[in-house]
CSV table of C-alpha atoms and ligand atoms in Angstrom, one decimal:
chain,number,residue,atom,x,y,z
L,1,MET,CA,149.6,143.0,-18.5
L,2,PRO,CA,147.3,142.0,-15.7
L,3,GLU,CA,144.0,142.6,-17.5
L,4,LEU,CA,142.5,139.3,-16.3
L,5,ASP,CA,143.6,139.6,-12.7
L,6,ASP,CA,141.2,137.7,-10.3
L,7,GLN,CA,139.5,136.0,-13.2
L,8,ILE,CA,139.1,132.2,-13.3
L,9,ALA,CA,139.2,130.4,-16.7
L,10,VAL,CA,138.4,126.9,-17.7
L,11,VAL,CA,140.1,125.7,-20.9
L,12,THR,CA,139.1,122.3,-22.4
L,13,GLY,CA,141.7,120.3,-24.4
L,14,ALA,CA,144.3,122.4,-22.6
L,15,GLY,CA,146.8,119.6,-22.4
L,16,SER,CA,148.3,120.2,-25.9
L,17,GLY,CA,148.7,122.7,-28.7
L,18,ILE,CA,146.3,125.6,-28.9
L,19,GLY,CA,144.6,124.9,-25.6
L,20,GLN,CA,148.0,124.9,-23.8
L,21,GLY,CA,148.9,128.2,-25.5
L,22,ILE,CA,145.5,129.7,-24.4
L,23,ALA,CA,146.0,128.5,-20.8
L,24,LEU,CA,149.5,130.0,-20.6
L,25,VAL,CA,148.6,133.4,-22.1
L,26,LEU,CA,145.5,133.8,-19.9
L,27,ALA,CA,147.7,133.0,-16.9
L,28,GLN,CA,150.3,135.5,-18.0
L,29,ARG,CA,147.4,138.1,-18.2
L,30,GLY,CA,146.5,137.3,-14.5
L,31,ALA,CA,143.9,134.5,-14.6
L,32,ASP,CA,143.8,131.3,-12.6
L,33,ILE,CA,143.3,128.4,-14.9
L,34,VAL,CA,141.4,125.1,-14.8
L,35,VAL,CA,143.4,122.9,-17.2
L,36,SER,CA,140.9,120.3,-18.5
L,37,ASP,CA,141.6,117.5,-20.9
L,38,ILE,CA,140.7,113.9,-21.5
L,39,ASP,CA,144.4,113.2,-21.0
L,40,ILE,CA,145.0,114.0,-17.3
L,41,ALA,CA,148.8,113.6,-17.5
L,42,ALA,CA,149.0,116.2,-20.2
L,43,ALA,CA,146.7,118.5,-18.2
L,44,GLU,CA,148.8,118.1,-15.1
L,45,ALA,CA,152.0,119.1,-17.0
L,46,VAL,CA,150.3,122.3,-18.3
L,47,ALA,CA,149.0,123.1,-14.8
L,48,ASP,CA,152.6,123.0,-13.6
L,49,GLU,CA,153.5,125.5,-16.3
L,50,VAL,CA,150.7,127.8,-15.2
L,51,ARG,CA,151.9,127.6,-11.6
L,52,SER,CA,155.3,128.7,-12.8
L,53,PHE,CA,153.7,132.1,-13.6
L,54,GLY,CA,152.6,132.3,-10.0
L,55,LYS,CA,148.9,131.6,-10.8
L,56,ASN,CA,146.6,129.0,-9.3
L,57,ALA,CA,146.0,125.9,-11.6
L,58,LEU,CA,143.7,123.0,-11.2
L,59,ALA,CA,144.0,120.0,-13.6
L,60,VAL,CA,140.8,118.1,-14.1
L,61,GLN,CA,140.1,115.2,-16.4
L,62,SER,CA,137.0,115.6,-18.5
L,63,ASP,CA,135.7,114.1,-21.7
L,64,VAL,CA,133.7,116.8,-23.5
L,65,THR,CA,131.6,114.3,-25.4
L,66,ASP,CA,130.1,113.0,-22.1
L,67,ARG,CA,127.6,115.3,-20.4
L,68,GLU,CA,128.1,113.6,-17.0
L,69,SER,CA,131.8,114.2,-17.3
L,70,THR,CA,131.4,117.9,-18.1
L,71,ASP,CA,128.8,118.3,-15.3
L,72,ALA,CA,131.4,116.7,-12.9
L,73,LEU,CA,134.0,119.2,-14.2
L,74,ALA,CA,131.6,122.1,-13.5
L,75,SER,CA,130.8,120.7,-10.0
L,76,THR,CA,134.5,120.2,-9.1
L,77,VAL,CA,135.5,123.6,-10.3
L,78,ILE,CA,132.7,125.5,-8.6
L,79,THR,CA,133.2,123.5,-5.3
L,80,ASP,CA,137.0,124.0,-5.3
L,81,LEU,CA,137.4,127.5,-6.7
L,82,GLY,CA,134.0,129.1,-6.0
L,83,ARG,CA,133.2,130.4,-9.5
L,84,ILE,CA,134.4,130.8,-13.1
L,85,ASP,CA,134.5,133.8,-15.3
L,86,ILE,CA,135.8,132.5,-18.6
L,87,LEU,CA,135.1,129.2,-20.5
L,88,VAL,CA,137.2,128.3,-23.5
L,89,ASN,CA,135.8,125.4,-25.5
L,90,ASN,CA,139.0,124.3,-27.3
L,91,ALA,CA,139.0,120.5,-27.3
L,92,GLY,CA,138.9,119.1,-30.9
L,93,VAL,CA,139.8,116.2,-33.1
L,94,GLY,CA,140.2,115.4,-36.8
L,95,GLY,CA,138.3,112.1,-36.5
L,96,ALA,CA,138.0,108.8,-34.7
L,97,PRO,CA,141.3,107.2,-33.5
L,98,GLY,CA,143.6,106.5,-36.5
L,99,TRP,CA,141.8,109.0,-38.8
L,100,TRP,CA,145.1,110.2,-40.2
L,101,GLN,CA,145.8,106.8,-41.6
L,102,ARG,CA,142.5,106.8,-43.7
L,103,SER,CA,142.5,108.4,-47.1
L,104,SER,CA,138.8,109.2,-46.8
L,105,PRO,CA,136.7,109.7,-43.6
L,106,SER,CA,134.9,106.8,-42.2
L,107,PRO,CA,131.4,107.0,-40.6
L,108,GLU,CA,133.2,106.9,-37.2
L,109,ASP,CA,135.2,110.0,-38.3
L,110,TRP,CA,132.0,111.9,-39.1
L,111,GLU,CA,130.6,110.9,-35.7
L,112,ALA,CA,133.8,111.7,-33.7
L,113,THR,CA,134.3,115.1,-35.1
L,114,TYR,CA,130.6,116.0,-34.5
L,115,ASP,CA,130.8,114.5,-31.0
L,116,VAL,CA,133.9,116.4,-29.9
L,117,ASN,CA,133.9,119.5,-32.0
L,118,VAL,CA,130.2,120.3,-31.7
L,119,ILE,CA,128.5,118.3,-28.9
L,120,GLY,CA,131.6,119.0,-26.8
L,121,ILE,CA,130.9,122.7,-26.9
L,122,VAL,CA,127.2,122.1,-26.2
L,123,ASN,CA,128.0,119.8,-23.2
L,124,THR,CA,130.5,122.0,-21.6
L,125,THR,CA,128.6,125.2,-22.1
L,126,SER,CA,125.4,123.6,-20.8
L,127,SER,CA,127.3,122.4,-17.7
L,128,PHE,CA,128.5,125.9,-16.8
L,129,GLN,CA,125.6,128.1,-18.2
L,130,ASP,CA,123.4,128.1,-15.0
L,131,HIS,CA,126.4,129.2,-12.9
L,132,LEU,CA,127.4,132.0,-15.4
L,133,SER,CA,123.7,133.1,-15.8
L,134,GLU,CA,123.2,133.4,-12.1
L,135,ARG,CA,126.3,135.6,-11.8
L,136,ARG,CA,125.0,137.6,-14.9
L,137,SER,CA,128.6,137.6,-16.2
L,138,GLY,CA,130.8,135.5,-18.4
L,139,ARG,CA,132.9,135.1,-21.5
L,140,ILE,CA,132.7,131.9,-23.6
L,141,ILE,CA,135.2,131.5,-26.4
L,142,ASN,CA,134.9,128.6,-28.8
L,143,ILE,CA,137.7,127.4,-31.0
L,144,ALA,CA,136.3,126.6,-34.4
L,145,SER,CA,138.5,126.7,-37.5
L,146,GLY,CA,138.9,128.3,-40.9
L,147,ALA,CA,137.8,124.9,-42.2
L,148,GLY,CA,134.3,125.9,-40.8
L,149,ARG,CA,134.2,128.8,-43.2
L,150,ARG,CA,134.1,126.8,-46.4
L,151,GLY,CA,133.9,123.2,-47.6
L,152,THR,CA,137.0,121.1,-47.9
L,153,GLY,CA,137.2,118.2,-50.3
L,154,GLY,CA,139.0,115.5,-48.3
L,155,PHE,CA,138.3,116.8,-44.9
L,156,ALA,CA,134.5,117.5,-45.2
L,157,HIS,CA,133.6,115.8,-41.9
L,158,TYR,CA,135.9,118.2,-40.0
L,159,SER,CA,134.8,121.3,-41.9
L,160,ALA,CA,131.2,120.4,-41.3
L,161,SER,CA,131.7,120.0,-37.6
L,162,LYS,CA,133.5,123.4,-37.4
L,163,ALA,CA,130.8,125.1,-39.4
L,164,ALA,CA,128.3,123.7,-36.9
L,165,ALA,CA,130.6,125.0,-34.1
L,166,ILE,CA,130.4,128.5,-35.5
L,167,ASN,CA,126.6,128.2,-35.8
L,168,VAL,CA,126.1,126.8,-32.3
L,169,SER,CA,128.2,129.6,-30.9
L,170,GLN,CA,125.8,132.1,-32.5
L,171,GLY,CA,122.9,130.3,-30.9
L,172,PHE,CA,124.5,130.4,-27.5
L,173,ALA,CA,125.4,134.1,-28.0
L,174,LEU,CA,121.7,134.9,-28.6
L,175,LYS,CA,120.5,132.7,-25.8
L,176,LEU,CA,122.9,134.0,-23.2
L,177,ALA,CA,123.1,137.7,-24.1
L,178,GLU,CA,120.3,138.6,-21.6
L,179,PHE,CA,122.6,137.2,-18.8
L,180,ASN,CA,125.5,139.4,-19.9
L,181,ILE,CA,127.4,136.5,-21.3
L,182,ASN,CA,129.4,137.0,-24.5
L,183,VAL,CA,130.0,134.0,-26.8
L,184,ASN,CA,132.5,134.3,-29.6
L,185,CYS,CA,134.5,132.0,-31.9
L,186,ILE,CA,138.1,132.0,-33.0
L,187,CYS,CA,138.8,130.5,-36.4
L,188,PRO,CA,142.5,129.6,-36.5
L,189,GLY,CA,144.3,128.9,-39.7
L,190,LEU,CA,147.5,126.8,-39.7
L,191,LEU,CA,149.3,125.9,-36.5
L,192,TRP,CA,152.0,123.2,-36.2
L,193,THR,CA,150.5,121.3,-33.3
L,194,PRO,CA,150.0,117.5,-32.8
L,195,LEU,CA,146.7,117.8,-34.7
L,196,TRP,CA,148.5,119.3,-37.8
L,197,GLU,CA,151.2,116.7,-37.5
L,198,LYS,CA,148.5,114.1,-38.1
L,199,ILE,CA,147.0,116.1,-41.0
L,200,ALA,CA,150.4,116.2,-42.6
L,201,GLU,CA,150.8,112.5,-42.1
L,202,ARG,CA,147.4,111.9,-43.7
L,203,ASP,CA,148.3,114.2,-46.7
L,204,ARG,CA,151.6,112.3,-47.2
L,205,ILE,CA,149.8,108.9,-47.1
L,206,LYS,CA,147.1,110.2,-49.6
L,207,SER,CA,149.6,111.6,-52.0
L,208,GLY,CA,152.1,108.9,-51.8
L,209,GLU,CA,154.7,111.5,-50.7
L,210,THR,CA,157.9,109.8,-49.6
L,211,VAL,CA,160.4,112.7,-49.8
L,212,LEU,CA,158.9,115.5,-47.8
L,213,THR,CA,158.6,115.4,-44.1
L,214,GLY,CA,155.3,116.3,-42.4
L,215,ARG,CA,156.7,119.7,-41.4
L,216,GLN,CA,157.6,120.3,-45.1
L,217,VAL,CA,154.1,119.4,-46.1
L,218,PHE,CA,152.8,122.0,-43.6
L,219,ASP,CA,155.3,124.6,-44.9
L,220,GLN,CA,154.2,124.1,-48.4
L,221,ARG,CA,150.6,124.6,-47.4
L,222,LEU,CA,151.6,127.7,-45.6
L,223,GLU,CA,153.5,129.1,-48.5
L,224,THR,CA,150.7,128.6,-51.0
L,225,SER,CA,147.8,129.7,-48.8
L,226,THR,CA,148.9,132.5,-46.4
L,227,PRO,CA,149.5,136.1,-47.7
L,228,LEU,CA,151.4,137.1,-44.5
L,229,GLY,CA,153.6,134.1,-44.9
L,230,ARG,CA,153.7,133.3,-41.2
L,231,GLU,CA,152.4,130.2,-39.4
L,232,GLN,CA,150.0,131.0,-36.6
L,233,THR,CA,150.9,130.0,-33.1
L,234,PRO,CA,149.1,128.8,-29.9
L,235,GLU,CA,150.3,132.1,-28.3
L,236,ASP,CA,148.5,134.1,-31.1
L,237,VAL,CA,145.3,132.3,-30.3
L,238,GLY,CA,145.8,132.9,-26.6
L,239,LYS,CA,146.2,136.6,-27.2
L,240,LEU,CA,143.0,136.8,-29.1
L,241,ALA,CA,141.2,134.7,-26.4
L,242,ALA,CA,142.6,137.1,-23.8
L,243,PHE,CA,141.1,140.0,-25.7
L,244,LEU,CA,137.7,138.3,-26.0
L,245,ALA,CA,137.8,137.4,-22.3
L,246,SER,CA,138.6,141.0,-21.3
L,247,ASP,CA,136.5,144.1,-20.8
L,248,ARG,CA,137.8,145.5,-24.1
L,249,SER,CA,135.4,143.2,-26.0
L,250,LYS,CA,132.3,143.8,-23.9
L,251,ASN,CA,130.2,144.7,-27.0
L,252,ILE,CA,131.4,141.8,-29.1
L,253,THR,CA,129.3,138.7,-29.2
L,254,GLY,CA,128.2,136.0,-31.7
L,255,GLN,CA,131.3,136.8,-33.9
L,256,SER,CA,133.7,134.4,-35.5
L,257,ILE,CA,137.2,135.9,-35.9
L,258,ASN,CA,139.7,134.6,-38.4
L,259,LEU,CA,143.2,134.2,-37.2
L,260,ASN,CA,144.8,133.0,-40.4
L,261,GLY,CA,147.4,135.3,-41.8
L,262,GLY,CA,144.9,136.4,-44.5
L,263,SER,CA,144.4,133.1,-46.1
L,264,TYR,CA,140.8,134.0,-46.7
L,265,MET,CA,138.8,137.0,-45.7
L,266,ASN,CA,135.1,137.2,-44.7
R,301,NAD,N1,146.2,123.1,-35.4
R,301,NAD,C1,145.5,123.8,-36.2
R,301,NAD,O1,146.1,124.2,-37.3
R,301,NAD,C2,144.1,124.2,-36.0
R,301,NAD,C3,143.5,125.1,-36.9
R,301,NAD,C4,142.2,125.4,-36.7
R,301,NAD,C5,141.5,125.0,-35.6
R,301,NAD,N2,142.1,124.1,-34.7
R,301,NAD,C6,141.3,123.7,-33.5
R,301,NAD,O2,142.0,124.1,-32.3
R,301,NAD,C7,141.6,123.1,-31.3
R,301,NAD,C8,142.9,122.6,-30.7
R,301,NAD,O3,143.6,121.9,-31.7
R,301,NAD,P1,145.2,121.6,-31.6
R,301,NAD,O4,145.8,121.8,-32.9
R,301,NAD,O5,145.8,122.2,-30.4
R,301,NAD,O6,145.1,120.0,-31.4
R,301,NAD,P2,145.8,119.0,-30.3
R,301,NAD,O7,145.5,117.6,-30.9
R,301,NAD,O8,147.2,119.4,-30.2
R,301,NAD,O9,145.0,119.2,-29.0
R,301,NAD,C9,143.7,118.8,-28.8
R,301,NAD,C10,143.5,118.5,-27.3
R,301,NAD,O10,142.1,118.1,-27.1
R,301,NAD,C11,142.1,117.0,-26.2
R,301,NAD,N3,140.9,116.2,-26.5
R,301,NAD,C12,140.6,115.5,-27.5
R,301,NAD,N4,139.4,114.9,-27.3
R,301,NAD,C13,138.9,115.3,-26.2
R,301,NAD,C14,137.7,115.0,-25.4
R,301,NAD,N5,136.8,114.2,-25.9
R,301,NAD,N6,137.5,115.7,-24.2
R,301,NAD,C15,138.5,116.5,-23.8
R,301,NAD,N7,139.6,116.8,-24.4
R,301,NAD,C16,139.8,116.2,-25.6
R,301,NAD,C17,143.3,116.2,-26.6
R,301,NAD,O11,143.7,115.3,-25.5
R,301,NAD,C18,144.3,117.3,-26.8
R,301,NAD,O12,145.0,117.7,-25.6
R,301,NAD,C19,140.8,122.1,-31.9
R,301,NAD,O13,139.4,122.4,-31.7
R,301,NAD,C20,141.1,122.2,-33.4
R,301,NAD,O14,140.1,121.7,-34.2
R,301,NAD,C21,143.4,123.7,-34.9
């Protein structure tokens, strides 16, 4: 289905999990992909996968918390590829390094989630917005979380950052609408990625669980929270991102779409 033929997409945090899934689905739908990640080896590996679909891929190291780094990303991409059409702000963390070994979030965890999950969106969008505005065309897709829809007891720092990601997306949607740029959020539910492996590890440490594996902790959560009874996948998120990047969504902006198997509805 070549609905994104001739489009160029930048995906942040594309070296793993959901970002990898988004990069691969957008490539399958015809887009060339800039695979950006703080981990360049991971980005290179995903770029190779993109090329296996016959699409052009460029791996670029970028730290979304650092505006100089996202400016350098924009400059490299525009110099090498000439333009971009789609920006997916996907990079995200659950806290500062080692957060999954702490039973409650430290001040550094609050800062890290805000820096990556919120300022990361602001930095990368700001670095590309003049380019997109001049072209009077663009699609920006931000990966928030179901956690941003409601408070969570032990993961409040992450929930708060994702609520802010939803809000900041609405702000950019209003600001960039006059330039024909649509900005939307996806709120995924439960996906077994390296991030969730850490969440499961943290839950096991907190509860003193010694019998269940991390994956079993995840499966329990899925069973008790998800009416459709299915885990969501990076490919699912990629398909929704492809829709939001396509002409089929031209009148959708400022929205946050749940992709959660019905675990909550709003
Ligand atoms: N896994 C889930 O169940 C789930 C649910 C809802 C939302 N999300 C969100 O989806 C996004 C992707 O999560 P995932 O599960 O694929 O996690 P992941 O840990 O597998 O991947 C995150 C990627 O972001 C990169 N990254 C981290 N900090 C960065 C930085 N400063 N600059 C650039 N890249 C950076 C990492 O290197 C990694 O490749 C995140 O925003 C996360 O909050 C995940």
